Amino acid sequence: MSSSFDVVVVGNGALGHATARALISADPSLKVAVVGQAHRPTGASPASGAMLGTFGEVTAPLLRSHYGRTKVELAVRASHLWDEWVAGLNAELPAEQRLEIKRGTFVINNNLSGEIEDENYTAIIATLRKYEEKWEEVDPSAIPGLQPAADSRPLRALFIPREGTVDSSRLLAAYGAVAGRSQRLRVVEDGVRTLRINNGKVEGVETLGGEVLNGSHVVLAAGIGTQGLLDQHPALARRIPRLFAGGGTSVLLEADMPITPNVVRTPNRAFACGLHAVPRSDRTVYIGATNHITPRPFERANVSDMYFLLECAMDQLHQGHQSSRLVTWNSGNRPVSIDGCPLIGPTSVSGLWMLTGTYRDGLHLSPLLAQDMARRILGREPLFENLFAPERQPISTRTREEAIEDGIRHYEAVGYEHRMTIPRVGWHVTFQRMYRNTLASVYEALESDYVIPPEFVPMIDNDRKHWVPFLREYYRNIKAAHG
C-alpha cells in the first residue's frame, strides 16, 4: 500500500504537528502527512511541563557564546507568536477542546544548589533587562501555593507576567483534532522503518506496518527517534552531530490544598532544567523534571528519579504534598545533539530536512521553527538566519576550561539537591578538586578539539571503556567527513 504527499513529516510531537500545520497554512494546496506512533513511546512532548520559558531557561553559560545568545533570541521571538498560534487552533476547535495559555511565572532562588543557581538567576535578570521584558521582584513568602520546608525557603524571587505554560497533552490533542478534520492533512499512526532515498534524493518513507508514504520532501522531526533513521545512511549520519536522549521523569499530583495558579520554578541547575511546578487544574500540579544524557531513551520512570522528584516537591515547593495523590508518572526524551545545539534545515539529500536537537526548547520554539521550516520548504524568505544547519562539525560553545568549571558547579548542585553535607574544614576544596579531576580526565581522554557539553560527562564517566573509544572515533569520522 502506498500514498503520495507533497511533504511527509516524520514525528507527531509538538514540532512535527506544528510543521504540518504551518505548511498547510502557508499553502492550502499542499497534501501533507504526519507519521508517528500514537502513544509516542519515547517522545519529549507528552512528558513535558510545556513551560513557555524564554527567560526562565536562561543560564550564565548560554550568554557567553554567540550561539547561546542566538538561542535566546529565537526563544524571545517564539514567545511573541504563541497567542496568535493558540488563537488559530482554537478557532477550529469546539469549546471543550480549546487551549489556554496560563500566564505568569515565579522564578525562585532557594540556594539549595550552590553557586550555579545564583549565577543563573542573575543571568535571567540581565536578560530580562536587555529585552525590556516586564518583571518584578517579589517576596518569596507571598507566592501563592508555595510552602516549602523551613530549611528550603527561597531567598529571593521574581515574577515574569508574560511567561507561562500550555498543557502539553491538550496541545497534542488539539493538533490531532484539527488534523482529523483537514482534507489536506493525514495523520498516520505508525512508526517509520526507513527513509526511501534514491540517487541523492528523498522519495518518501516506509512505515513499520509496510505502508509507503511517497513525498518529494521529508521533514525529520522525530526527536531522538531521528538518529535511528540517520544511522541507516552512514555517509549522511557522519556529517550530522549525533543525537542522544535527554531522558527525564516528571509526575502529576492531585493535592488536598490549593496549588499555585502560576508556574513556580528554579533556574536551571544540576545538569537539568531546575525544579518546577506547573498548574494543570485547581488541585492538580505537574512536577518536573529530571535529566540524564543517555544513548537509550527512557521508556519508563526509574525509582531514583521518582524518589528525587517527590522529595523536592515536599521540601522545596509545598510540605502538604506529603498527602498528595499520584495521578501519573511521565517519562520522556529530549533530543540532545552532541554539541547541545539544534539541527535545523536542509541536508545534502535533496528534499530531506531536519528539525530536531532542540533539547528543552522544542515545544516553546515550535511556532517559530515550524513557520520558518514551511517557508524554507516552499522556497520563501526564511524567518531567521540559521546558524544550526544539520550537516556541520560540532559547535563548541565553551572552552575546555569553561566546560570544566561549569561541570563542577553542576556536580556540586546534584550533591546539594540530594542533601549532601561535607565537613567544614576544607572539604569543599577537596570536593571541587575531585570534580575537576573527573571532568578534566574525561576531556583529556577524548583527545578532541571539540568541547562536549558538561552534561555529557556523567554518561561518559560511568562507562569510560565504551564511551571514550566510541567518541574518539566519532570525532575523527565527523572531522574527516567535513574535510
PDB file of C-alpha atoms in Angstrom, residues 103-221:
ATOM      1  CA  ARG A 103       0.406  33.356  32.115  1.00  0.00           C
ATOM      2  CA  GLY A 104       2.780  34.200  34.926  1.00  0.00           C
ATOM      3  CA  THR A 105       5.975  32.514  36.135  1.00  0.00           C
ATOM      4  CA  PHE A 106       7.697  32.850  39.502  1.00  0.00           C
ATOM      5  CA  VAL A 107      11.424  32.132  39.475  1.00  0.00           C
ATOM      6  CA  ILE A 108      12.703  31.291  42.954  1.00  0.00           C
ATOM      7  CA  ASN A 109      16.305  31.204  44.160  1.00  0.00           C
ATOM      8  CA  ASN A 110      16.367  28.870  47.141  1.00  0.00           C
ATOM      9  CA  ASN A 111      20.118  28.310  47.425  1.00  0.00           C
ATOM     10  CA  LEU A 112      19.844  24.514  47.522  1.00  0.00           C
ATOM     11  CA  SER A 113      22.168  24.048  44.554  1.00  0.00           C
ATOM     12  CA  GLY A 114      25.176  26.197  45.336  1.00  0.00           C
ATOM     13  CA  GLU A 115      26.649  28.959  43.194  1.00  0.00           C
ATOM     14  CA  ILE A 116      25.177  27.808  39.880  1.00  0.00           C
ATOM     15  CA  GLU A 117      21.670  28.790  40.944  1.00  0.00           C
ATOM     16  CA  ASP A 118      22.775  32.293  41.930  1.00  0.00           C
ATOM     17  CA  GLU A 119      24.681  32.771  38.667  1.00  0.00           C
ATOM     18  CA  ASN A 120      21.769  31.668  36.513  1.00  0.00           C
ATOM     19  CA  TYR A 121      19.291  33.755  38.498  1.00  0.00           C
ATOM     20  CA  THR A 122      21.483  36.790  37.854  1.00  0.00           C
ATOM     21  CA  ALA A 123      21.673  35.884  34.149  1.00  0.00           C
ATOM     22  CA  ILE A 124      17.866  35.727  33.970  1.00  0.00           C
ATOM     23  CA  ILE A 125      17.583  39.256  35.385  1.00  0.00           C
ATOM     24  CA  ALA A 126      20.232  40.577  32.983  1.00  0.00           C
ATOM     25  CA  THR A 127      18.363  39.103  30.015  1.00  0.00           C
ATOM     26  CA  LEU A 128      15.002  40.451  31.180  1.00  0.00           C
ATOM     27  CA  ARG A 129      16.568  43.895  31.308  1.00  0.00           C
ATOM     28  CA  LYS A 130      18.237  43.520  27.913  1.00  0.00           C
ATOM     29  CA  TYR A 131      14.938  42.718  26.198  1.00  0.00           C
ATOM     30  CA  GLU A 132      12.973  45.206  28.324  1.00  0.00           C
ATOM     31  CA  GLU A 133      10.637  42.422  29.438  1.00  0.00           C
ATOM     32  CA  LYS A 134       8.242  43.225  32.272  1.00  0.00           C
ATOM     33  CA  TRP A 135       9.197  41.617  35.583  1.00  0.00           C
ATOM     34  CA  GLU A 136       9.268  42.426  39.259  1.00  0.00           C
ATOM     35  CA  GLU A 137      10.993  41.272  42.382  1.00  0.00           C
ATOM     36  CA  VAL A 138       8.583  39.685  44.835  1.00  0.00           C
ATOM     37  CA  ASP A 139       8.559  38.474  48.413  1.00  0.00           C
ATOM     38  CA  PRO A 140       9.041  34.679  48.183  1.00  0.00           C
ATOM     39  CA  SER A 141       6.801  34.142  51.206  1.00  0.00           C
ATOM     40  CA  ALA A 142       3.911  35.790  49.326  1.00  0.00           C
ATOM     41  CA  ILE A 143       3.966  33.382  46.361  1.00  0.00           C
ATOM     42  CA  PRO A 144       0.598  31.583  46.361  1.00  0.00           C
ATOM     43  CA  GLY A 145       0.781  27.831  46.784  1.00  0.00           C
ATOM     44  CA  LEU A 146       4.420  27.848  47.904  1.00  0.00           C
ATOM     45  CA  GLN A 147       5.058  26.426  51.368  1.00  0.00           C
ATOM     46  CA  PRO A 148       8.493  24.792  51.471  1.00  0.00           C
ATOM     47  CA  ALA A 149      10.231  23.242  54.438  1.00  0.00           C
ATOM     48  CA  ALA A 150      11.909  25.761  56.739  1.00  0.00           C
ATOM     49  CA  ASP A 151      15.401  24.841  55.536  1.00  0.00           C
ATOM     50  CA  SER A 152      14.392  25.056  51.865  1.00  0.00           C
ATOM     51  CA  ARG A 153      12.874  28.522  51.739  1.00  0.00           C
ATOM     52  CA  PRO A 154      13.784  30.692  48.731  1.00  0.00           C
ATOM     53  CA  LEU A 155      15.979  33.690  49.467  1.00  0.00           C
ATOM     54  CA  ARG A 156      14.612  35.799  46.612  1.00  0.00           C
ATOM     55  CA  ALA A 157      12.136  35.552  43.781  1.00  0.00           C
ATOM     56  CA  LEU A 158      10.919  37.367  40.689  1.00  0.00           C
ATOM     57  CA  PHE A 159       7.718  37.293  38.673  1.00  0.00           C
ATOM     58  CA  ILE A 160       7.556  37.326  34.861  1.00  0.00           C
ATOM     59  CA  PRO A 161       3.932  38.057  33.880  1.00  0.00           C
ATOM     60  CA  ARG A 162       4.160  37.045  30.183  1.00  0.00           C
ATOM     61  CA  GLU A 163       5.812  33.670  30.717  1.00  0.00           C
ATOM     62  CA  GLY A 164       3.616  30.729  31.484  1.00  0.00           C
ATOM     63  CA  THR A 165       2.517  27.352  30.239  1.00  0.00           C
ATOM     64  CA  VAL A 166       0.206  25.482  27.925  1.00  0.00           C
ATOM     65  CA  ASP A 167      -0.986  21.974  28.762  1.00  0.00           C
ATOM     66  CA  SER A 168       1.085  19.682  26.511  1.00  0.00           C
ATOM     67  CA  SER A 169      -1.476  16.861  26.465  1.00  0.00           C
ATOM     68  CA  ARG A 170      -4.246  19.253  25.441  1.00  0.00           C
ATOM     69  CA  LEU A 171      -1.974  20.817  22.823  1.00  0.00           C
ATOM     70  CA  LEU A 172      -1.241  17.448  21.222  1.00  0.00           C
ATOM     71  CA  ALA A 173      -4.930  16.535  21.373  1.00  0.00           C
ATOM     72  CA  ALA A 174      -5.787  19.850  19.696  1.00  0.00           C
ATOM     73  CA  TYR A 175      -3.370  19.173  16.853  1.00  0.00           C
ATOM     74  CA  GLY A 176      -4.897  15.740  16.372  1.00  0.00           C
ATOM     75  CA  ALA A 177      -8.456  17.070  16.379  1.00  0.00           C
ATOM     76  CA  VAL A 178      -7.686  19.823  13.869  1.00  0.00           C
ATOM     77  CA  ALA A 179      -5.767  17.425  11.628  1.00  0.00           C
ATOM     78  CA  GLY A 180      -8.652  14.945  11.717  1.00  0.00           C
ATOM     79  CA  ARG A 181     -10.949  17.464  10.062  1.00  0.00           C
ATOM     80  CA  SER A 182      -8.472  18.545   7.388  1.00  0.00           C
ATOM     81  CA  GLN A 183      -8.815  17.341   3.817  1.00  0.00           C
ATOM     82  CA  ARG A 184      -5.151  18.057   3.107  1.00  0.00           C
ATOM     83  CA  LEU A 185      -3.509  16.592   6.196  1.00  0.00           C
ATOM     84  CA  ARG A 186      -3.338  12.918   7.080  1.00  0.00           C
ATOM     85  CA  VAL A 187      -2.109  11.568  10.430  1.00  0.00           C
ATOM     86  CA  VAL A 188      -0.507   8.132  10.042  1.00  0.00           C
ATOM     87  CA  GLU A 189      -0.322   6.409  13.423  1.00  0.00           C
ATOM     88  CA  ASP A 190       2.711   4.246  12.827  1.00  0.00           C
ATOM     89  CA  GLY A 191       6.460   4.444  13.235  1.00  0.00           C
ATOM     90  CA  VAL A 192       8.853   4.874  10.335  1.00  0.00           C
ATOM     91  CA  ARG A 193      11.016   1.894   9.416  1.00  0.00           C
ATOM     92  CA  THR A 194      13.234   3.570   6.860  1.00  0.00           C
ATOM     93  CA  LEU A 195      13.770   6.580   4.647  1.00  0.00           C
ATOM     94  CA  ARG A 196      13.442   5.974   0.919  1.00  0.00           C
ATOM     95  CA  ILE A 197      16.437   7.658  -0.697  1.00  0.00           C
ATOM     96  CA  ASN A 198      17.454   7.157  -4.330  1.00  0.00           C
ATOM     97  CA  ASN A 199      20.332   8.826  -6.206  1.00  0.00           C
ATOM     98  CA  GLY A 200      20.766  11.512  -3.593  1.00  0.00           C
ATOM     99  CA  LYS A 201      17.076  12.422  -3.436  1.00  0.00           C
ATOM    100  CA  VAL A 202      14.447  11.522  -0.869  1.00  0.00           C
ATOM    101  CA  GLU A 203      11.365   9.784  -2.204  1.00  0.00           C
ATOM    102  CA  GLY A 204       9.403   9.211   0.992  1.00  0.00           C
ATOM    103  CA  VAL A 205       9.351   6.782   3.921  1.00  0.00           C
ATOM    104  CA  GLU A 206       8.229   3.247   4.717  1.00  0.00           C
ATOM    105  CA  THR A 207       6.326   2.670   7.957  1.00  0.00           C
ATOM    106  CA  LEU A 208       6.723  -0.200  10.393  1.00  0.00           C
ATOM    107  CA  GLY A 209       3.475  -1.590   9.031  1.00  0.00           C
ATOM    108  CA  GLY A 210       4.851  -1.625   5.483  1.00  0.00           C
ATOM    109  CA  GLU A 211       2.968   1.375   4.068  1.00  0.00           C
ATOM    110  CA  VAL A 212       4.941   3.543   1.671  1.00  0.00           C
ATOM    111  CA  LEU A 213       4.379   7.283   2.040  1.00  0.00           C
ATOM    112  CA  ASN A 214       5.765   8.943  -1.057  1.00  0.00           C
ATOM    113  CA  GLY A 215       6.850  12.562  -0.865  1.00  0.00           C
ATOM    114  CA  SER A 216       9.323  14.857  -2.585  1.00  0.00           C
ATOM    115  CA  HIS A 217      10.022  16.469   0.808  1.00  0.00           C
ATOM    116  CA  VAL A 218      10.536  14.657   4.119  1.00  0.00           C
ATOM    117  CA  VAL A 219      10.998  16.516   7.411  1.00  0.00           C
ATOM    118  CA  LEU A 220      12.714  14.607  10.225  1.00  0.00           C
ATOM    119  CA  ALA A 221      11.064  15.991  13.361  1.00  0.00           C
TER     120      ALA A 221
END
